[in-house]
mmCIF file with all atom_site columns, C-alpha atoms in Angstrom:
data_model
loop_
_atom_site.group_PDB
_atom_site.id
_atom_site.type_symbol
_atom_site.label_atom_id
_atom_site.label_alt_id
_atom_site.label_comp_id
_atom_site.label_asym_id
_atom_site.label_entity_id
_atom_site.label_seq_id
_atom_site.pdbx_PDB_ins_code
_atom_site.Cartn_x
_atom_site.Cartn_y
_atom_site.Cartn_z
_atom_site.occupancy
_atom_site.B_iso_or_equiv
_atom_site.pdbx_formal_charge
_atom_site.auth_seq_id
_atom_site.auth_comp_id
_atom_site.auth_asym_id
_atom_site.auth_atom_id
_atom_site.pdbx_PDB_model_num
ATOM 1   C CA . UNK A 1 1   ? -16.878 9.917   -15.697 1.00 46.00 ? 1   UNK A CA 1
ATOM 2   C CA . UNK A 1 2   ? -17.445 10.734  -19.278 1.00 53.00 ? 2   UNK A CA 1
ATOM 3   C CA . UNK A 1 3   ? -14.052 12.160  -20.056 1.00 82.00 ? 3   UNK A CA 1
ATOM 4   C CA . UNK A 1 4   ? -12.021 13.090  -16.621 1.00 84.00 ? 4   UNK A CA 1
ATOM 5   C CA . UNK A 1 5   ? -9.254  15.232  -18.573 1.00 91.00 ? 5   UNK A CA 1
ATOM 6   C CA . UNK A 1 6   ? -11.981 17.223  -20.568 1.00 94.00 ? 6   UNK A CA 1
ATOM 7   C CA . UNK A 1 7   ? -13.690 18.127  -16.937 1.00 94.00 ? 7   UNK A CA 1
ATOM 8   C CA . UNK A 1 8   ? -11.095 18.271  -15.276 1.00 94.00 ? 8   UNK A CA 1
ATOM 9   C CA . UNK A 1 9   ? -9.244  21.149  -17.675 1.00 96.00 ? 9   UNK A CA 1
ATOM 10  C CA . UNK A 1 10  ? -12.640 23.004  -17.192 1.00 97.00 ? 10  UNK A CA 1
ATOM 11  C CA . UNK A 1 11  ? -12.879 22.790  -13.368 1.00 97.00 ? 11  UNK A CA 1
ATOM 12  C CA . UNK A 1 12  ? -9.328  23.783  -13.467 1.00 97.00 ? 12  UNK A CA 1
ATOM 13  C CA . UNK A 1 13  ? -10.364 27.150  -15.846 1.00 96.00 ? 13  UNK A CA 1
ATOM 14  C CA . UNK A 1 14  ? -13.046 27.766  -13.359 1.00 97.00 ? 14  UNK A CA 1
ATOM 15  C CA . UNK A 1 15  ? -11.069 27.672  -10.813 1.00 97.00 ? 15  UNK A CA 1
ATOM 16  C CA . UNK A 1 16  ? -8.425  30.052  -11.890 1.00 96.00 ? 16  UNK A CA 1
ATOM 17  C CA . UNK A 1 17  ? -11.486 32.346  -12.417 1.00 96.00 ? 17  UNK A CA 1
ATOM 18  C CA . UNK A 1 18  ? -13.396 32.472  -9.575  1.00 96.00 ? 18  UNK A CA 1
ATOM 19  C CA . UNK A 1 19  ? -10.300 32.660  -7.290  1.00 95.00 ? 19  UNK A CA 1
ATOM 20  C CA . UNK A 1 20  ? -9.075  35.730  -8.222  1.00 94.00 ? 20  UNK A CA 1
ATOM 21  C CA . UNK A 1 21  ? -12.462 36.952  -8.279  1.00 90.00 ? 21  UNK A CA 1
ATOM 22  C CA . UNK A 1 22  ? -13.175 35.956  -4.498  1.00 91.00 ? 22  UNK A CA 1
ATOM 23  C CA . UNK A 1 23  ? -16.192 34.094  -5.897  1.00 92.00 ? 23  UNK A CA 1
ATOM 24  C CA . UNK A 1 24  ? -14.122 30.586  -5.491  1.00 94.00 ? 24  UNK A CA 1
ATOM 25  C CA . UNK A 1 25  ? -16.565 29.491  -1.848  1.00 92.00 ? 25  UNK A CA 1
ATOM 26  C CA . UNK A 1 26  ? -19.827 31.202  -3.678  1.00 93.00 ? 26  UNK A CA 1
ATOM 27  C CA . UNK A 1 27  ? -18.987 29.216  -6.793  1.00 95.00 ? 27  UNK A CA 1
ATOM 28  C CA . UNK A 1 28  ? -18.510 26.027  -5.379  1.00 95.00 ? 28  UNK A CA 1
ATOM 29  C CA . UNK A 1 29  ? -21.827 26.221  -2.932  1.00 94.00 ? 29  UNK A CA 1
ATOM 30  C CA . UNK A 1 30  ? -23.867 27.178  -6.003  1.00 94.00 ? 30  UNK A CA 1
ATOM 31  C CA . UNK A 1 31  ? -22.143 24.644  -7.920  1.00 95.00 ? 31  UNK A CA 1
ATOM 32  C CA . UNK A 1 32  ? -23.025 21.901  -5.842  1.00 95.00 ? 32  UNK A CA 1
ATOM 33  C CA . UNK A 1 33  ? -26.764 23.587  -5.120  1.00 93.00 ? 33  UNK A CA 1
ATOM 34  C CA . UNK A 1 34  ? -27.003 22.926  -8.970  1.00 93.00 ? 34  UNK A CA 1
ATOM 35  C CA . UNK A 1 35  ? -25.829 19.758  -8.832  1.00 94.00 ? 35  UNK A CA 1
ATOM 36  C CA . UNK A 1 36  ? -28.478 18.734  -6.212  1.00 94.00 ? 36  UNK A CA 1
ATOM 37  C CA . UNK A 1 37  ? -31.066 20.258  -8.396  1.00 92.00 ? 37  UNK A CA 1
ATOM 38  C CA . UNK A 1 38  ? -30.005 18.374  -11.287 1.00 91.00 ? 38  UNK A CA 1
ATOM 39  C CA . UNK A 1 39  ? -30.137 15.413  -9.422  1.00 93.00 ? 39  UNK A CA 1
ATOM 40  C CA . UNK A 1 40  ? -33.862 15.168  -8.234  1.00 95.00 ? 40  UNK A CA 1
ATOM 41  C CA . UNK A 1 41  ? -34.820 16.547  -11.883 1.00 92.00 ? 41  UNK A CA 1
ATOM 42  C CA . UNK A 1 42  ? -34.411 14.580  -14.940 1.00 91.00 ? 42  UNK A CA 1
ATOM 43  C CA . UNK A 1 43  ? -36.459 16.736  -17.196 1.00 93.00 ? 43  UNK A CA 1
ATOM 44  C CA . UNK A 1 44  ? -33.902 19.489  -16.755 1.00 92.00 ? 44  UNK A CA 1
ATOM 45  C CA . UNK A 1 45  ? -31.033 17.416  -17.165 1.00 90.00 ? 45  UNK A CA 1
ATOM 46  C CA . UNK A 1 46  ? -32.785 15.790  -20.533 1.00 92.00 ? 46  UNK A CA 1
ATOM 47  C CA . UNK A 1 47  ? -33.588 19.608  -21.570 1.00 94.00 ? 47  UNK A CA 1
ATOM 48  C CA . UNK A 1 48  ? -29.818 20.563  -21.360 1.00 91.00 ? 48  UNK A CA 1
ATOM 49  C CA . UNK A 1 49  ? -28.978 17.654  -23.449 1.00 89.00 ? 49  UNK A CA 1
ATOM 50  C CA . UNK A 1 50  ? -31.430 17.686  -25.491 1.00 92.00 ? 50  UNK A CA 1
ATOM 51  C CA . UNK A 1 51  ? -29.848 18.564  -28.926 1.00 91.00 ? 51  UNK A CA 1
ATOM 52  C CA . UNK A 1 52  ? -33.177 19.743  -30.419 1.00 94.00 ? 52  UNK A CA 1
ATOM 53  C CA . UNK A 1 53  ? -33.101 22.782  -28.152 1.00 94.00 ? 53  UNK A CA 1
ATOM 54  C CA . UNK A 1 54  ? -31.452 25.904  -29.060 1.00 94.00 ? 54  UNK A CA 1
ATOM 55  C CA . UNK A 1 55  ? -28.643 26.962  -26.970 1.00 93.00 ? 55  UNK A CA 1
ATOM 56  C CA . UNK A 1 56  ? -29.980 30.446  -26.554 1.00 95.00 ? 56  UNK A CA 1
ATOM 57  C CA . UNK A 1 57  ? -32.743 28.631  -25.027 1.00 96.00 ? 57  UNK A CA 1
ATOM 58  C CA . UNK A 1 58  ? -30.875 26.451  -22.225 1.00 94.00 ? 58  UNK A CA 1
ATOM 59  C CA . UNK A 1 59  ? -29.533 29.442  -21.780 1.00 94.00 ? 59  UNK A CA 1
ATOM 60  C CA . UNK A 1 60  ? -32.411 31.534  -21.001 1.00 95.00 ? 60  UNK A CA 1
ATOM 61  C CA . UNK A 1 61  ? -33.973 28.403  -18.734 1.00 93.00 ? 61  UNK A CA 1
ATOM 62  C CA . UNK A 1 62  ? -30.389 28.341  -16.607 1.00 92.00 ? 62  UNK A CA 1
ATOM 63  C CA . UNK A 1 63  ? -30.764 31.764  -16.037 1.00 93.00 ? 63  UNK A CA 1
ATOM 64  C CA . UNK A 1 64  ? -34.417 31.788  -15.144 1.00 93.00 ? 64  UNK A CA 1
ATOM 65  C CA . UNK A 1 65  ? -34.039 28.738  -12.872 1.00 89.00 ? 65  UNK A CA 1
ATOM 66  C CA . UNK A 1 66  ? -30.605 29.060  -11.207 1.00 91.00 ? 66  UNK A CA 1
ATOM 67  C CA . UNK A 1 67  ? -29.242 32.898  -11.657 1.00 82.00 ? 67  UNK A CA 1
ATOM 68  C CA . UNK A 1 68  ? -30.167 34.886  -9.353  1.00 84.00 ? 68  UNK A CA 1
ATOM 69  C CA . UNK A 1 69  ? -28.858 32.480  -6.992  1.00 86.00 ? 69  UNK A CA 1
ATOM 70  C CA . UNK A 1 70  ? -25.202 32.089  -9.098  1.00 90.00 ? 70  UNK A CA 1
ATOM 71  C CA . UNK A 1 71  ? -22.198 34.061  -9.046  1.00 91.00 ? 71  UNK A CA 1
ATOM 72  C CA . UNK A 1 72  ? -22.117 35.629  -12.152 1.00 92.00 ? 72  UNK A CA 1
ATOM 73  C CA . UNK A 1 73  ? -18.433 33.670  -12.823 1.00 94.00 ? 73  UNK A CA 1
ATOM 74  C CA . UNK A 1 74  ? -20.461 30.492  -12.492 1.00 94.00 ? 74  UNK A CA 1
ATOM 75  C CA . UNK A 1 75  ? -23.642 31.123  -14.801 1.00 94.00 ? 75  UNK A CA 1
ATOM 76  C CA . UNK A 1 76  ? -20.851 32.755  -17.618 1.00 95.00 ? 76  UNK A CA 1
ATOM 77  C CA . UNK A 1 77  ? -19.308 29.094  -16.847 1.00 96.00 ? 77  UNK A CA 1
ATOM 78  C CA . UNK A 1 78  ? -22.622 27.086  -17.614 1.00 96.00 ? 78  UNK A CA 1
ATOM 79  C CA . UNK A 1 79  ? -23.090 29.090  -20.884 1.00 95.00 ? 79  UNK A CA 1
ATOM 80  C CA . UNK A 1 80  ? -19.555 29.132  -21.981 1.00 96.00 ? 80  UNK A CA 1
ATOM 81  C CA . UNK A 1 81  ? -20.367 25.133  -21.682 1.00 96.00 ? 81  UNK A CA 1
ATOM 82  C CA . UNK A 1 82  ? -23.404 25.791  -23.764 1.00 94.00 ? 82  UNK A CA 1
ATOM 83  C CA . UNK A 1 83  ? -21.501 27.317  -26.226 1.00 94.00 ? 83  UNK A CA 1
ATOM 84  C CA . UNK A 1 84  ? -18.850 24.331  -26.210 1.00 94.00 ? 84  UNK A CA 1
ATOM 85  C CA . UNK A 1 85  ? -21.382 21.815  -26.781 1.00 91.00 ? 85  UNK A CA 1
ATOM 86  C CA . UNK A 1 86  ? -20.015 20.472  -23.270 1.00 93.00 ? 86  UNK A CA 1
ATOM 87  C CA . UNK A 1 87  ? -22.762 20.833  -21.245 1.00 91.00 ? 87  UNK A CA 1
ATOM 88  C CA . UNK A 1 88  ? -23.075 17.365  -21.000 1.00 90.00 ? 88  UNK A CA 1
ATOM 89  C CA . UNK A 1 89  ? -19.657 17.337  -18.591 1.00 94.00 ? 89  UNK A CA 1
ATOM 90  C CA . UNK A 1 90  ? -21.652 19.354  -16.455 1.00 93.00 ? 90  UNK A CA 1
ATOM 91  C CA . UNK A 1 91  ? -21.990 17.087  -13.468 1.00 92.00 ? 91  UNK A CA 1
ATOM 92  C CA . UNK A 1 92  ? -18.307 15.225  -14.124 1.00 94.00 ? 92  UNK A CA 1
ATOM 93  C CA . UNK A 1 93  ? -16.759 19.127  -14.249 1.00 96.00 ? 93  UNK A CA 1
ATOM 94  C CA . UNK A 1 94  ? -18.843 19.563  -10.596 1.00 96.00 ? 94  UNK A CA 1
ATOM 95  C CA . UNK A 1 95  ? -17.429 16.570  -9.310  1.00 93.00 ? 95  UNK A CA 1
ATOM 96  C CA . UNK A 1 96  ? -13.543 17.797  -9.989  1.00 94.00 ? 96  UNK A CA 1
ATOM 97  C CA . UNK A 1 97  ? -14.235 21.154  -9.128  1.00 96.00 ? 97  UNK A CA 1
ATOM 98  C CA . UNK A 1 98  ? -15.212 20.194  -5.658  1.00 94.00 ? 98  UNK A CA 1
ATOM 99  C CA . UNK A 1 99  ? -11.963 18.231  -5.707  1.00 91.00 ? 99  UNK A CA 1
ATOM 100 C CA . UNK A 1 100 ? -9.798  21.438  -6.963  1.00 95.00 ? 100 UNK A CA 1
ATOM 101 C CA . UNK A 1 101 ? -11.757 23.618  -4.289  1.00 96.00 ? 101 UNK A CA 1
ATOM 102 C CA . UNK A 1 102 ? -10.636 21.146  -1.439  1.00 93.00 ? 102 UNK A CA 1
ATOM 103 C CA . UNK A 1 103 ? -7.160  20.998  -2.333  1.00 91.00 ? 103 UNK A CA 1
ATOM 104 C CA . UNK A 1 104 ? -7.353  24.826  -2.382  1.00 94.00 ? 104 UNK A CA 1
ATOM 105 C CA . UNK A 1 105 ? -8.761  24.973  0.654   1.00 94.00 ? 105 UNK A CA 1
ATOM 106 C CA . UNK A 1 106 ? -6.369  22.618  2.056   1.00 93.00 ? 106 UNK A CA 1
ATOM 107 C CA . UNK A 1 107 ? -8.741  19.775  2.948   1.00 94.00 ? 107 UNK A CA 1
ATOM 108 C CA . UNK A 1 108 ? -8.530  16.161  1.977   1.00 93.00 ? 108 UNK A CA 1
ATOM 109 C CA . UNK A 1 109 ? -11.060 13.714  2.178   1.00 93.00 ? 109 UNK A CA 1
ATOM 110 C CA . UNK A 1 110 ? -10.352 10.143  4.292   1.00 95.00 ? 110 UNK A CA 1
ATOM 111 C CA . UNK A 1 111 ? -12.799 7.502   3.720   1.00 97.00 ? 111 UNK A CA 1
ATOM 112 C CA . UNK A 1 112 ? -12.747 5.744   7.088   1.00 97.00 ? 112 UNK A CA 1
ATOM 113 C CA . UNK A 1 113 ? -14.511 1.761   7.086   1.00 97.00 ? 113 UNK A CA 1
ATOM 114 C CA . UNK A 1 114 ? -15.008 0.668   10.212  1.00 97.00 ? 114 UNK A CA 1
ATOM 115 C CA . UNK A 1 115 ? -17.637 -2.601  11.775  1.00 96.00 ? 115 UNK A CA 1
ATOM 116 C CA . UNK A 1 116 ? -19.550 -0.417  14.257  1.00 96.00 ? 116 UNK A CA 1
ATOM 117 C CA . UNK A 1 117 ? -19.628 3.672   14.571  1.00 96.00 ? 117 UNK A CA 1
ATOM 118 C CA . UNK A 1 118 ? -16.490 5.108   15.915  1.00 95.00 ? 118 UNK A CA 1
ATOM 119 C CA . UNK A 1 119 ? -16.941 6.747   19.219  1.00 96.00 ? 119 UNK A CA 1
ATOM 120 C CA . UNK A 1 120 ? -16.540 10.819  18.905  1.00 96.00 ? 120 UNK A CA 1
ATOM 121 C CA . UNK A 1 121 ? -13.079 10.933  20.494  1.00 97.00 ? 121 UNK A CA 1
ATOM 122 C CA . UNK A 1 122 ? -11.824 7.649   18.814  1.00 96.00 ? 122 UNK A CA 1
ATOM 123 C CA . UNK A 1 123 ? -12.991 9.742   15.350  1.00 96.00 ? 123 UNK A CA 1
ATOM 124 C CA . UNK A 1 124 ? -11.590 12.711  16.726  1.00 97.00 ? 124 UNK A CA 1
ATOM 125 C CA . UNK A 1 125 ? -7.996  10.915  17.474  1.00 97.00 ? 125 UNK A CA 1
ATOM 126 C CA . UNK A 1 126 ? -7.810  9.461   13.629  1.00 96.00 ? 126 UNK A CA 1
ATOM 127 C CA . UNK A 1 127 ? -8.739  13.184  12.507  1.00 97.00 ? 127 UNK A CA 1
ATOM 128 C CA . UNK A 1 128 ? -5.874  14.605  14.241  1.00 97.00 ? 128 UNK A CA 1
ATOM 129 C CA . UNK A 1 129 ? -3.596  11.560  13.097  1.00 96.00 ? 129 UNK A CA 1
ATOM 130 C CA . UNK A 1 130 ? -4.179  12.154  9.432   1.00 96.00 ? 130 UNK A CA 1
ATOM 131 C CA . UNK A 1 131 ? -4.322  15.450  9.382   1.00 96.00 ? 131 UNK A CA 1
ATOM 132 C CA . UNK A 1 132 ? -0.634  15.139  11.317  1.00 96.00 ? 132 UNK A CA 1
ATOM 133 C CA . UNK A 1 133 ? 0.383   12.933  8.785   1.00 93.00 ? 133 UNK A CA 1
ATOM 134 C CA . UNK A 1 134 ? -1.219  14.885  5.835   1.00 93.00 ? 134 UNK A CA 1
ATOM 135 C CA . UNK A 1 135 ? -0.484  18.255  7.136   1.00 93.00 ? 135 UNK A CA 1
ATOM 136 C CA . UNK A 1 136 ? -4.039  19.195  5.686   1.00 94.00 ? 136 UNK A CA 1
ATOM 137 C CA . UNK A 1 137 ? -7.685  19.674  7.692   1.00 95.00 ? 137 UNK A CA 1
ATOM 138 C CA . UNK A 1 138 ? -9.025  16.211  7.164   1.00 96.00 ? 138 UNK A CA 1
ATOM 139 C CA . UNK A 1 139 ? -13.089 15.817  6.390   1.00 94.00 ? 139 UNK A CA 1
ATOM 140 C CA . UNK A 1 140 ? -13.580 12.076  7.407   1.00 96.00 ? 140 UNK A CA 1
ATOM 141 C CA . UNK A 1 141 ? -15.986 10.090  4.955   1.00 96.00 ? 141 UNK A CA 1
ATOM 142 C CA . UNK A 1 142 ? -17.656 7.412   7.138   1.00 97.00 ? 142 UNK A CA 1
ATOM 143 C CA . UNK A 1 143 ? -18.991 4.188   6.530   1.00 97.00 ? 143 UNK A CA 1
ATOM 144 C CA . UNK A 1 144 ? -20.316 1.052   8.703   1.00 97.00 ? 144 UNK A CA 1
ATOM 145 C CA . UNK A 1 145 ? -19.373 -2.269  7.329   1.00 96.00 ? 145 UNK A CA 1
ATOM 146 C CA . UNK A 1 146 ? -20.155 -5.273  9.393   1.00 95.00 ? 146 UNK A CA 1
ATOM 147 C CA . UNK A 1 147 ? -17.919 -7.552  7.201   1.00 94.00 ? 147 UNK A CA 1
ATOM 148 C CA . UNK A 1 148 ? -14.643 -5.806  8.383   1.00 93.00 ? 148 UNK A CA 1
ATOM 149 C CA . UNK A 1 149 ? -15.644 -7.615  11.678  1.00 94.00 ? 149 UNK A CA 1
ATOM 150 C CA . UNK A 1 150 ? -13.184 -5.172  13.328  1.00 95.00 ? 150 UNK A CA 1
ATOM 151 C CA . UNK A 1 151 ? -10.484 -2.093  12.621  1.00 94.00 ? 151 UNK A CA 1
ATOM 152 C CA . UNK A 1 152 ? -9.983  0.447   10.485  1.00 96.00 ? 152 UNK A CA 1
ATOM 153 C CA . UNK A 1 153 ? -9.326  1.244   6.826   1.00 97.00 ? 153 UNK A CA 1
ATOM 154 C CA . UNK A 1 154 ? -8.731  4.541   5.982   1.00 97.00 ? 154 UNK A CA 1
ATOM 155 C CA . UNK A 1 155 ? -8.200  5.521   1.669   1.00 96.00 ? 155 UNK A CA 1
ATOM 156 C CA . UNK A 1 156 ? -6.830  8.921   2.089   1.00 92.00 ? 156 UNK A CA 1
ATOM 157 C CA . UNK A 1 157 ? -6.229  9.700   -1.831  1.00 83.00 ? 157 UNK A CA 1
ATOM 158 C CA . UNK A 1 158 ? -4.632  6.680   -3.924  1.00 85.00 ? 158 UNK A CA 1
ATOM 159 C CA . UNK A 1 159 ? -3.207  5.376   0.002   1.00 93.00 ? 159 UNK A CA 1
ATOM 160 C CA . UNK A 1 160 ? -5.152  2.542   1.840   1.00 95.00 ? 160 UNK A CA 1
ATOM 161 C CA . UNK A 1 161 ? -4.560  2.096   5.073   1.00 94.00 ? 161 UNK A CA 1
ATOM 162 C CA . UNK A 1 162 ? -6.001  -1.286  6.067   1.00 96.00 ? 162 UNK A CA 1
ATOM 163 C CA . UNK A 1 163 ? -5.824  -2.228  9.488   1.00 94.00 ? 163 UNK A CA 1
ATOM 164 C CA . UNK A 1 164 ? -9.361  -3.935  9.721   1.00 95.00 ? 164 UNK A CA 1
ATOM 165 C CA . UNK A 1 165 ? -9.944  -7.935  11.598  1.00 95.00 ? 165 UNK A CA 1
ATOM 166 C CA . UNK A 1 166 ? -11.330 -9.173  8.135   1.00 94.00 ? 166 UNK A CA 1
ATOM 167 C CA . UNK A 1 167 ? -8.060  -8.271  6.521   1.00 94.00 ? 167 UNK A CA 1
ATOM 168 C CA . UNK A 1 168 ? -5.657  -9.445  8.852   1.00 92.00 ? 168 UNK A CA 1
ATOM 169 C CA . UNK A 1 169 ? -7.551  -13.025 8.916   1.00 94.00 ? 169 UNK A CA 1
ATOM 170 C CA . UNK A 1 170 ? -7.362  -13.610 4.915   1.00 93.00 ? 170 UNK A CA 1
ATOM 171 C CA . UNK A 1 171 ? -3.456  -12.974 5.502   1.00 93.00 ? 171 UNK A CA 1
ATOM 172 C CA . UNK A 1 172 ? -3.332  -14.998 8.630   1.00 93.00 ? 172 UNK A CA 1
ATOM 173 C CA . UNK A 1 173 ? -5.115  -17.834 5.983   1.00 93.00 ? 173 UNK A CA 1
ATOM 174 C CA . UNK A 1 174 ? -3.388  -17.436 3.084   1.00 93.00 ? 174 UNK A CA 1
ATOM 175 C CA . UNK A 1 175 ? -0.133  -17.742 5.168   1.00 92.00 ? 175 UNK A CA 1
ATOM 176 C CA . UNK A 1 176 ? -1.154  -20.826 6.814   1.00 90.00 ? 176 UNK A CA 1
ATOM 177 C CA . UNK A 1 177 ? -2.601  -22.648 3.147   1.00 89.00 ? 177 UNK A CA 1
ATOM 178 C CA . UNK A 1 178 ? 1.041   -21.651 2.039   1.00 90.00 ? 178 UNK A CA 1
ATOM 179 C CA . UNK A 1 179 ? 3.337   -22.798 5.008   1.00 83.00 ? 179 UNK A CA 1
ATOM 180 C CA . UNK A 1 180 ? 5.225   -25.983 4.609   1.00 79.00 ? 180 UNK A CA 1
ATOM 181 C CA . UNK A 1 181 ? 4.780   -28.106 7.570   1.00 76.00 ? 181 UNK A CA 1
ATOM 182 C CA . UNK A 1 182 ? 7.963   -29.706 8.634   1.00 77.00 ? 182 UNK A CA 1
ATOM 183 C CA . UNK A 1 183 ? 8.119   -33.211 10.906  1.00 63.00 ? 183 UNK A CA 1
#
């Protein structure tokens, strides 16, 4: 991320607007809709950042191309960024947002590791778990990794939880390359 304290302090701004508004679920959708957009087109990404283009004009395109599909909060948003010369922290500023709206929502994302798929009531258990442990709704973030042979590793924020085969082996060997054998 280009400057995580710059985007962040904006997420947080648009959060403290569109919450009070009731536009905080409408913002965030559209948000991300915008984000998707952005993604599968360059040229409009290269046409907001283009300095050679006025701002009244990336103004006029975001309107044409995203707002009547915005909350109003949101498209003020994009051109107070336009204004700011920050439009460039337009994805990073998406990305916290999201973050902020979770943690306002009181979700938190668990990235879960595991060697094969987890069976449906096996995921279902570790949901409950963390969300016991969390006291939040938990969104599981799933991923297949052959390499853990085995287990589980959950990161649940800045926490790892590592409870996988492969791990447990490279302790098992670095314990036994530093044991002292005694006879």
């Amino acid at each position: 991320m280009r400057d995580r304290r710059v985007a962040g302090r904006y997420a947080e701004a648009l959060l403290r607007t569109a919450k009070p508004a009731g536009t905080l679920a409408g913002c965030a959708e559209s948000y991300a809709g915008v984000l998707e957009v952005m993604a599968a087109n360059r040229d409009l990404v290269i046409f907001l950042d283009s300095p050679q283009v006025r701002e009244q004009e990336k103004k006029e395109v975001l309107k044409k191309v995203f707002g009547p599909r915005l909350e109003p909060v949101l498209l003020d948003f994009f051109n107070l960024l336009l204004d700011r010369n920050r439009i460039e922290l337009l994805r990073d500023i998406g990305t916290v947002f999201a973050e902020l709206v979770e943690v306002d929502q009181g979700l938190v994302r668990a990235r879960v590791v595991t060697a094969i798929a987890l069976p449906a009531d096996l995921e279902a258990k570790l949901r409950d778990k963390l969300a016991q442990v969390t006291g939040k709704t938990v969104v599981l973030e799933k991923k297949i990794d052959p390499a853990v042979i085995g287990g589980v590793c959950v990161t649940l924020g800045d926490r790892i939880i590592d409870g996988t085969v492969r791990t447990n082996l490279d302790r098992l060997r670095k314990t036994l390359a530093t044991a002292q054998v005694r006879g």
